Every structure is written in C-alpha cells, then in structure tokens.
Amino acid sequence: MIGLTVALHLRNYKLVSEANNFDHWSTKRKRRDDMKWLLFSAWREQQPTILPREIQLPCTIRLIRIAPRNLDDDNLAYAFKRIRDHLSCMILGGTPGQKDNDLRIVWQYSQEKRKPKEYGIEIRISHNDLTKHAYE
C-alpha cells in the first residue's frame, strides 16, 4: 500500500457544474466519458509507478478547481461529482457512483482563481491516519 501523496494535474480542462447546465443529454454523456478517460490517462502519465488500488486507506482526496471565476460551494461539489465517482472506482473498485461514500476517504473541495481563460483541475491524494479514528 502506498502512504505518500499523489498529485494529478489536468491542465486546460474547464470543469462544468451540471446542476445549472441544460445541455443535451448526449453532450453531458460525452463530457462524462471524456472525464473518465482524461482522469485515467492523466494517472497513467503522471503516476506510472503507482496503481490507484495501491493507495493506502484511510486517505484524503482534495479536488481543486482552477478557473478565472469561483463557483458557489454546492455547485463546486456537484461539478466534481463525476471525478469523485471515477476516482473512488479506481481506488476501491466497483462501478462509478457506488463507492464514493466510503468513510475511509475524506473528500475536500477548493478553488483557485487564475487569469482569464486559464482552467484546470488538481487532485491531491494523501494518506491520513486521523481519518481512521474519526469514524471508529
């Protein structure tokens, strides 16, 4: 099991909150599928020696949205829903959306304001001994 910090950077990806989005269903599905493969390929490219299932639990996963404007907190969490589903699937196995409520993973969301037209996502995964005691 890996107990170190893993960082992923998805540059030039504009994260969209589906809560206030009225795109056609096929556009939303394509965005979901693209996110799945973008996340998978970023992991293989940036962390080739670490398999997702080697992440030591309990852990904290911090999802950081990079954009020129901030979202409010409920839209921020909803925008990261697909990433959360796919990350939990990669780490714990199973089908996306089934295991993202595992108490061994603490999810944190934040934002960083950048210049206009500068978008991206950062994902930081770190082992956390304190989360184990919080839920026992």
Short mmCIF file of N, CA and C in Angstrom, two decimals:
data_model
loop_
_atom_site.label_atom_id
_atom_site.label_comp_id
_atom_site.label_asym_id
_atom_site.label_seq_id
_atom_site.Cartn_x
_atom_site.Cartn_y
_atom_site.Cartn_z
N MET A 1 0.83 -1.19 0.00
CA MET A 1 0.00 0.00 0.00
C MET A 1 0.88 1.25 0.00
N ILE A 2 0.44 2.24 -0.73
CA ILE A 2 1.19 3.49 -0.86
C ILE A 2 0.67 4.50 0.16
N GLY A 3 1.57 5.05 1.00
CA GLY A 3 1.18 6.02 2.00
C GLY A 3 1.70 7.41 1.72
N LEU A 4 2.06 7.69 0.49
CA LEU A 4 2.59 9.00 0.15
C LEU A 4 1.55 9.85 -0.56
N THR A 5 1.92 11.07 -0.87
CA THR A 5 0.99 11.98 -1.55
C THR A 5 1.07 11.80 -3.06
N VAL A 6 -0.08 11.70 -3.69
CA VAL A 6 -0.19 11.57 -5.14
C VAL A 6 -0.83 12.85 -5.65
N ALA A 7 -0.24 13.45 -6.67
CA ALA A 7 -0.80 14.68 -7.25
C ALA A 7 -1.04 14.48 -8.74
N LEU A 8 -2.20 14.89 -9.19
CA LEU A 8 -2.54 14.85 -10.62
C LEU A 8 -2.92 16.26 -11.06
N HIS A 9 -2.52 16.62 -12.27
CA HIS A 9 -2.85 17.94 -12.82
C HIS A 9 -3.52 17.74 -14.17
N LEU A 10 -4.74 18.24 -14.28
CA LEU A 10 -5.47 18.21 -15.55
C LEU A 10 -5.53 19.64 -16.06
N ARG A 11 -4.58 20.00 -16.90
CA ARG A 11 -4.49 21.37 -17.37
C ARG A 11 -5.45 21.61 -18.55
N ASN A 12 -5.89 22.84 -18.65
CA ASN A 12 -6.77 23.29 -19.74
C ASN A 12 -8.08 22.51 -19.80
N TYR A 13 -8.54 22.04 -18.67
CA TYR A 13 -9.84 21.37 -18.64
C TYR A 13 -10.81 22.28 -17.89
N LYS A 14 -11.88 22.66 -18.56
CA LYS A 14 -12.88 23.53 -17.96
C LYS A 14 -13.94 22.68 -17.28
N LEU A 15 -13.96 22.71 -15.96
CA LEU A 15 -14.91 21.93 -15.17
C LEU A 15 -16.28 22.61 -15.21
N VAL A 16 -17.30 21.84 -15.55
CA VAL A 16 -18.65 22.37 -15.70
C VAL A 16 -19.54 21.80 -14.60
N SER A 17 -20.29 22.66 -13.93
CA SER A 17 -21.27 22.19 -12.96
C SER A 17 -22.53 21.78 -13.70
N GLU A 18 -22.88 20.51 -13.58
CA GLU A 18 -24.07 20.00 -14.29
C GLU A 18 -25.37 20.49 -13.65
N ALA A 19 -25.30 21.03 -12.43
CA ALA A 19 -26.50 21.47 -11.73
C ALA A 19 -27.22 22.60 -12.48
N ASN A 20 -26.47 23.51 -13.05
CA ASN A 20 -27.07 24.65 -13.75
C ASN A 20 -26.87 24.56 -15.25
N ASN A 21 -26.66 23.36 -15.75
CA ASN A 21 -26.36 23.18 -17.15
C ASN A 21 -27.51 22.46 -17.83
N PHE A 22 -27.96 22.98 -18.95
CA PHE A 22 -29.10 22.41 -19.66
C PHE A 22 -28.70 21.92 -21.05
N ASP A 23 -27.49 21.38 -21.16
CA ASP A 23 -27.03 20.81 -22.42
C ASP A 23 -27.84 19.56 -22.76
N HIS A 24 -27.78 19.19 -24.00
CA HIS A 24 -28.43 17.97 -24.46
C HIS A 24 -27.81 16.77 -23.73
N TRP A 25 -28.60 15.70 -23.52
CA TRP A 25 -28.11 14.55 -22.76
C TRP A 25 -26.89 13.92 -23.40
N SER A 26 -26.79 13.95 -24.73
CA SER A 26 -25.64 13.33 -25.38
C SER A 26 -24.36 14.15 -25.14
N THR A 27 -24.51 15.46 -25.03
CA THR A 27 -23.37 16.32 -24.72
C THR A 27 -22.88 16.04 -23.30
N LYS A 28 -23.81 15.90 -22.38
CA LYS A 28 -23.44 15.59 -20.99
C LYS A 28 -22.76 14.23 -20.90
N ARG A 29 -23.28 13.25 -21.64
CA ARG A 29 -22.69 11.91 -21.61
C ARG A 29 -21.27 11.93 -22.18
N LYS A 30 -21.07 12.67 -23.27
CA LYS A 30 -19.73 12.76 -23.86
C LYS A 30 -18.77 13.43 -22.88
N ARG A 31 -19.23 14.46 -22.18
CA ARG A 31 -18.40 15.12 -21.19
C ARG A 31 -18.02 14.15 -20.06
N ARG A 32 -18.98 13.32 -19.63
CA ARG A 32 -18.73 12.33 -18.58
C ARG A 32 -17.71 11.29 -19.05
N ASP A 33 -17.90 10.78 -20.26
CA ASP A 33 -16.97 9.78 -20.79
C ASP A 33 -15.58 10.35 -21.01
N ASP A 34 -15.51 11.60 -21.50
CA ASP A 34 -14.22 12.26 -21.69
C ASP A 34 -13.49 12.42 -20.36
N MET A 35 -14.24 12.77 -19.30
CA MET A 35 -13.63 12.94 -17.99
C MET A 35 -13.04 11.62 -17.48
N LYS A 36 -13.77 10.55 -17.70
CA LYS A 36 -13.30 9.24 -17.25
C LYS A 36 -11.94 8.91 -17.89
N TRP A 37 -11.84 9.08 -19.20
CA TRP A 37 -10.60 8.74 -19.89
C TRP A 37 -9.50 9.77 -19.63
N LEU A 38 -9.86 11.02 -19.45
CA LEU A 38 -8.87 12.03 -19.11
C LEU A 38 -8.24 11.73 -17.75
N LEU A 39 -9.06 11.37 -16.79
CA LEU A 39 -8.58 11.02 -15.46
C LEU A 39 -7.69 9.79 -15.50
N PHE A 40 -8.13 8.77 -16.20
CA PHE A 40 -7.36 7.53 -16.31
C PHE A 40 -6.02 7.78 -17.00
N SER A 41 -6.03 8.51 -18.11
CA SER A 41 -4.78 8.76 -18.84
C SER A 41 -3.84 9.68 -18.07
N ALA A 42 -4.40 10.67 -17.34
CA ALA A 42 -3.54 11.54 -16.53
C ALA A 42 -2.86 10.74 -15.43
N TRP A 43 -3.59 9.80 -14.83
CA TRP A 43 -2.99 8.96 -13.78
C TRP A 43 -1.84 8.14 -14.37
N ARG A 44 -2.08 7.50 -15.50
CA ARG A 44 -1.04 6.65 -16.11
C ARG A 44 0.17 7.47 -16.54
N GLU A 45 -0.07 8.70 -17.00
CA GLU A 45 1.03 9.53 -17.47
C GLU A 45 1.82 10.15 -16.32
N GLN A 46 1.13 10.64 -15.29
CA GLN A 46 1.78 11.38 -14.22
C GLN A 46 2.21 10.51 -13.05
N GLN A 47 1.57 9.36 -12.86
CA GLN A 47 1.91 8.47 -11.75
C GLN A 47 2.06 7.04 -12.29
N PRO A 48 3.01 6.80 -13.20
CA PRO A 48 3.08 5.49 -13.83
C PRO A 48 3.49 4.35 -12.89
N THR A 49 4.13 4.66 -11.79
CA THR A 49 4.60 3.60 -10.89
C THR A 49 3.60 3.27 -9.78
N ILE A 50 2.53 4.03 -9.68
CA ILE A 50 1.55 3.82 -8.61
C ILE A 50 0.21 3.42 -9.23
N LEU A 51 -0.30 2.28 -8.84
CA LEU A 51 -1.63 1.88 -9.27
C LEU A 51 -2.65 2.49 -8.32
N PRO A 52 -3.82 2.89 -8.82
CA PRO A 52 -4.83 3.51 -7.94
C PRO A 52 -5.22 2.62 -6.77
N ARG A 53 -5.25 1.32 -6.97
CA ARG A 53 -5.66 0.42 -5.88
C ARG A 53 -4.58 0.24 -4.83
N GLU A 54 -3.39 0.82 -5.05
CA GLU A 54 -2.32 0.77 -4.06
C GLU A 54 -2.38 1.93 -3.08
N ILE A 55 -3.32 2.84 -3.26
CA ILE A 55 -3.47 3.98 -2.35
C ILE A 55 -3.89 3.45 -0.98
N GLN A 56 -3.14 3.85 0.03
CA GLN A 56 -3.42 3.37 1.38
C GLN A 56 -4.61 4.13 1.97
N LEU A 57 -5.55 3.37 2.50
CA LEU A 57 -6.72 3.94 3.16
C LEU A 57 -6.52 3.88 4.66
N PRO A 58 -7.02 4.83 5.40
CA PRO A 58 -7.83 5.98 5.01
C PRO A 58 -6.97 7.06 4.33
N CYS A 59 -7.62 7.85 3.51
CA CYS A 59 -6.91 8.91 2.80
C CYS A 59 -7.81 10.13 2.64
N THR A 60 -7.18 11.23 2.29
CA THR A 60 -7.89 12.47 1.99
C THR A 60 -7.65 12.80 0.54
N ILE A 61 -8.72 13.07 -0.19
CA ILE A 61 -8.62 13.46 -1.59
C ILE A 61 -9.10 14.91 -1.70
N ARG A 62 -8.19 15.76 -2.13
CA ARG A 62 -8.52 17.18 -2.29
C ARG A 62 -8.65 17.49 -3.77
N LEU A 63 -9.81 17.98 -4.16
CA LEU A 63 -10.10 18.33 -5.54
C LEU A 63 -10.10 19.85 -5.66
N ILE A 64 -9.24 20.37 -6.54
CA ILE A 64 -9.07 21.82 -6.66
C ILE A 64 -9.44 22.25 -8.08
N ARG A 65 -10.38 23.15 -8.17
CA ARG A 65 -10.81 23.71 -9.46
C ARG A 65 -10.02 24.98 -9.71
N ILE A 66 -9.45 25.08 -10.90
CA ILE A 66 -8.69 26.27 -11.30
C ILE A 66 -9.47 26.96 -12.41
N ALA A 67 -9.84 28.23 -12.16
CA ALA A 67 -10.65 28.97 -13.14
C ALA A 67 -10.59 30.46 -12.81
N PRO A 68 -10.97 31.32 -13.76
CA PRO A 68 -10.95 32.76 -13.51
C PRO A 68 -12.03 33.23 -12.52
N ARG A 69 -13.14 32.47 -12.44
CA ARG A 69 -14.23 32.84 -11.52
C ARG A 69 -14.54 31.66 -10.61
N ASN A 70 -15.03 31.97 -9.42
CA ASN A 70 -15.37 30.92 -8.46
C ASN A 70 -16.81 30.45 -8.63
N LEU A 71 -17.05 29.20 -8.28
CA LEU A 71 -18.40 28.66 -8.16
C LEU A 71 -18.81 28.72 -6.69
N ASP A 72 -20.11 28.73 -6.41
CA ASP A 72 -20.52 28.63 -5.02
C ASP A 72 -20.30 27.19 -4.56
N ASP A 73 -20.35 26.95 -3.25
CA ASP A 73 -19.92 25.68 -2.70
C ASP A 73 -20.75 24.48 -3.16
N ASP A 74 -22.06 24.63 -3.32
CA ASP A 74 -22.85 23.48 -3.76
C ASP A 74 -22.59 23.14 -5.24
N ASN A 75 -22.40 24.16 -6.07
CA ASN A 75 -22.06 23.90 -7.47
C ASN A 75 -20.65 23.34 -7.61
N LEU A 76 -19.75 23.74 -6.72
CA LEU A 76 -18.39 23.21 -6.75
C LEU A 76 -18.40 21.70 -6.48
N ALA A 77 -19.10 21.28 -5.45
CA ALA A 77 -19.18 19.86 -5.13
C ALA A 77 -19.86 19.08 -6.26
N TYR A 78 -20.90 19.65 -6.84
CA TYR A 78 -21.62 18.97 -7.93
C TYR A 78 -20.76 18.88 -9.19
N ALA A 79 -19.94 19.90 -9.44
CA ALA A 79 -19.06 19.88 -10.61
C ALA A 79 -18.03 18.76 -10.51
N PHE A 80 -17.63 18.42 -9.29
CA PHE A 80 -16.64 17.37 -9.09
C PHE A 80 -17.26 15.98 -8.94
N LYS A 81 -18.57 15.86 -9.08
CA LYS A 81 -19.24 14.57 -8.84
C LYS A 81 -18.70 13.45 -9.72
N ARG A 82 -18.55 13.67 -10.99
CA ARG A 82 -18.05 12.63 -11.89
C ARG A 82 -16.62 12.23 -11.55
N ILE A 83 -15.79 13.22 -11.23
CA ILE A 83 -14.40 12.93 -10.86
C ILE A 83 -14.38 12.11 -9.57
N ARG A 84 -15.22 12.48 -8.62
CA ARG A 84 -15.31 11.74 -7.37
C ARG A 84 -15.74 10.29 -7.61
N ASP A 85 -16.75 10.11 -8.46
CA ASP A 85 -17.22 8.76 -8.80
C ASP A 85 -16.11 7.92 -9.42
N HIS A 86 -15.41 8.48 -10.38
CA HIS A 86 -14.39 7.73 -11.08
C HIS A 86 -13.15 7.47 -10.21
N LEU A 87 -12.76 8.44 -9.40
CA LEU A 87 -11.63 8.22 -8.50
C LEU A 87 -11.92 7.13 -7.48
N SER A 88 -13.10 7.15 -6.89
CA SER A 88 -13.44 6.12 -5.92
C SER A 88 -13.50 4.75 -6.59
N CYS A 89 -13.95 4.70 -7.82
CA CYS A 89 -13.97 3.45 -8.58
C CYS A 89 -12.55 2.97 -8.85
N MET A 90 -11.65 3.87 -9.21
CA MET A 90 -10.27 3.49 -9.49
C MET A 90 -9.57 2.97 -8.23
N ILE A 91 -9.84 3.59 -7.08
CA ILE A 91 -9.16 3.23 -5.84
C ILE A 91 -9.79 2.01 -5.18
N LEU A 92 -11.12 1.96 -5.14
CA LEU A 92 -11.82 0.90 -4.40
C LEU A 92 -12.36 -0.21 -5.29
N GLY A 93 -12.44 0.01 -6.59
CA GLY A 93 -13.05 -0.96 -7.49
C GLY A 93 -14.54 -0.73 -7.56
N GLY A 94 -15.22 -1.55 -8.33
CA GLY A 94 -16.67 -1.43 -8.45
C GLY A 94 -17.07 -0.55 -9.61
N THR A 95 -18.31 -0.10 -9.57
CA THR A 95 -18.89 0.73 -10.61
C THR A 95 -18.91 2.19 -10.16
N PRO A 96 -18.63 3.15 -11.06
CA PRO A 96 -18.66 4.55 -10.66
C PRO A 96 -19.99 4.93 -10.02
N GLY A 97 -19.92 5.65 -8.91
CA GLY A 97 -21.11 6.10 -8.21
C GLY A 97 -21.53 5.20 -7.06
N GLN A 98 -20.90 4.03 -6.93
CA GLN A 98 -21.30 3.11 -5.87
C GLN A 98 -20.50 3.28 -4.58
N LYS A 99 -19.22 3.60 -4.70
CA LYS A 99 -18.37 3.55 -3.52
C LYS A 99 -17.82 4.91 -3.10
N ASP A 100 -18.36 5.99 -3.64
CA ASP A 100 -17.83 7.30 -3.28
C ASP A 100 -18.28 7.75 -1.89
N ASN A 101 -19.08 6.94 -1.20
CA ASN A 101 -19.49 7.28 0.17
C ASN A 101 -18.70 6.48 1.21
N ASP A 102 -17.62 5.83 0.80
CA ASP A 102 -16.79 5.07 1.72
C ASP A 102 -16.18 6.02 2.76
N LEU A 103 -16.36 5.70 4.04
CA LEU A 103 -15.90 6.59 5.11
C LEU A 103 -14.40 6.64 5.26
N ARG A 104 -13.69 5.77 4.59
CA ARG A 104 -12.22 5.79 4.66
C ARG A 104 -11.63 6.87 3.77
N ILE A 105 -12.45 7.47 2.93
CA ILE A 105 -11.99 8.55 2.06
C ILE A 105 -12.68 9.85 2.47
N VAL A 106 -11.87 10.86 2.78
CA VAL A 106 -12.38 12.19 3.10
C VAL A 106 -12.21 13.05 1.86
N TRP A 107 -13.30 13.65 1.41
CA TRP A 107 -13.29 14.48 0.21
C TRP A 107 -13.26 15.95 0.59
N GLN A 108 -12.35 16.71 -0.01
CA GLN A 108 -12.25 18.15 0.21
C GLN A 108 -12.29 18.85 -1.14
N TYR A 109 -12.98 19.99 -1.18
CA TYR A 109 -13.11 20.76 -2.41
C TYR A 109 -12.59 22.17 -2.18
N SER A 110 -11.88 22.70 -3.18
CA SER A 110 -11.44 24.09 -3.10
C SER A 110 -11.28 24.64 -4.51
N GLN A 111 -11.01 25.95 -4.57
CA GLN A 111 -10.87 26.64 -5.85
C GLN A 111 -9.69 27.59 -5.79
N GLU A 112 -9.11 27.83 -6.94
CA GLU A 112 -8.06 28.83 -7.08
C GLU A 112 -8.40 29.71 -8.26
N LYS A 113 -8.39 31.01 -8.02
CA LYS A 113 -8.65 31.96 -9.11
C LYS A 113 -7.36 32.18 -9.89
N ARG A 114 -7.50 32.18 -11.21
CA ARG A 114 -6.36 32.40 -12.09
C ARG A 114 -6.72 33.45 -13.14
N LYS A 115 -5.85 33.61 -14.09
CA LYS A 115 -6.06 34.58 -15.16
C LYS A 115 -7.21 34.14 -16.06
N PRO A 116 -7.78 35.09 -16.83
CA PRO A 116 -8.83 34.71 -17.78
C PRO A 116 -8.37 33.62 -18.74
N LYS A 117 -9.25 32.69 -19.03
CA LYS A 117 -9.03 31.56 -19.93
C LYS A 117 -7.99 30.56 -19.41
N GLU A 118 -7.71 30.60 -18.13
CA GLU A 118 -6.79 29.63 -17.53
C GLU A 118 -7.62 28.67 -16.67
N TYR A 119 -7.74 27.43 -17.12
CA TYR A 119 -8.57 26.44 -16.45
C TYR A 119 -7.76 25.20 -16.14
N GLY A 120 -8.24 24.43 -15.17
CA GLY A 120 -7.60 23.16 -14.87
C GLY A 120 -8.16 22.56 -13.60
N ILE A 121 -7.67 21.37 -13.29
CA ILE A 121 -8.06 20.65 -12.08
C ILE A 121 -6.81 20.06 -11.47
N GLU A 122 -6.69 20.16 -10.16
CA GLU A 122 -5.62 19.48 -9.43
C GLU A 122 -6.25 18.50 -8.47
N ILE A 123 -5.66 17.34 -8.37
CA ILE A 123 -6.13 16.30 -7.46
C ILE A 123 -4.96 15.90 -6.58
N ARG A 124 -5.15 15.98 -5.28
CA ARG A 124 -4.10 15.60 -4.32
C ARG A 124 -4.65 14.51 -3.40
N ILE A 125 -3.97 13.39 -3.39
CA ILE A 125 -4.40 12.26 -2.57
C ILE A 125 -3.29 12.00 -1.55
N SER A 126 -3.66 11.99 -0.28
CA SER A 126 -2.65 11.75 0.76
C SER A 126 -3.21 10.82 1.83
N HIS A 127 -2.32 10.00 2.35
CA HIS A 127 -2.69 9.10 3.44
C HIS A 127 -2.94 9.94 4.68
N ASN A 128 -3.95 9.56 5.45
CA ASN A 128 -4.30 10.34 6.63
C ASN A 128 -4.68 9.40 7.77
N ASP A 129 -3.82 9.28 8.76
CA ASP A 129 -4.11 8.42 9.91
C ASP A 129 -5.26 8.96 10.73
N LEU A 130 -5.49 10.27 10.72
CA LEU A 130 -6.52 10.86 11.57
C LEU A 130 -7.93 10.48 11.12
N THR A 131 -8.14 10.24 9.84
CA THR A 131 -9.48 9.91 9.37
C THR A 131 -9.92 8.56 9.90
N LYS A 132 -8.97 7.67 10.17
CA LYS A 132 -9.32 6.34 10.69
C LYS A 132 -10.02 6.46 12.03
N HIS A 133 -9.51 7.33 12.89
CA HIS A 133 -10.06 7.47 14.23
C HIS A 133 -11.36 8.27 14.25
N ALA A 134 -11.59 9.10 13.24
CA ALA A 134 -12.78 9.93 13.22
C ALA A 134 -14.04 9.12 13.01
N TYR A 135 -13.94 7.95 12.41
CA TYR A 135 -15.13 7.18 12.07
C TYR A 135 -15.25 5.87 12.83
N GLU A 136 -14.38 5.63 13.80
CA GLU A 136 -14.46 4.39 14.59
C GLU A 136 -15.27 4.59 15.85
#
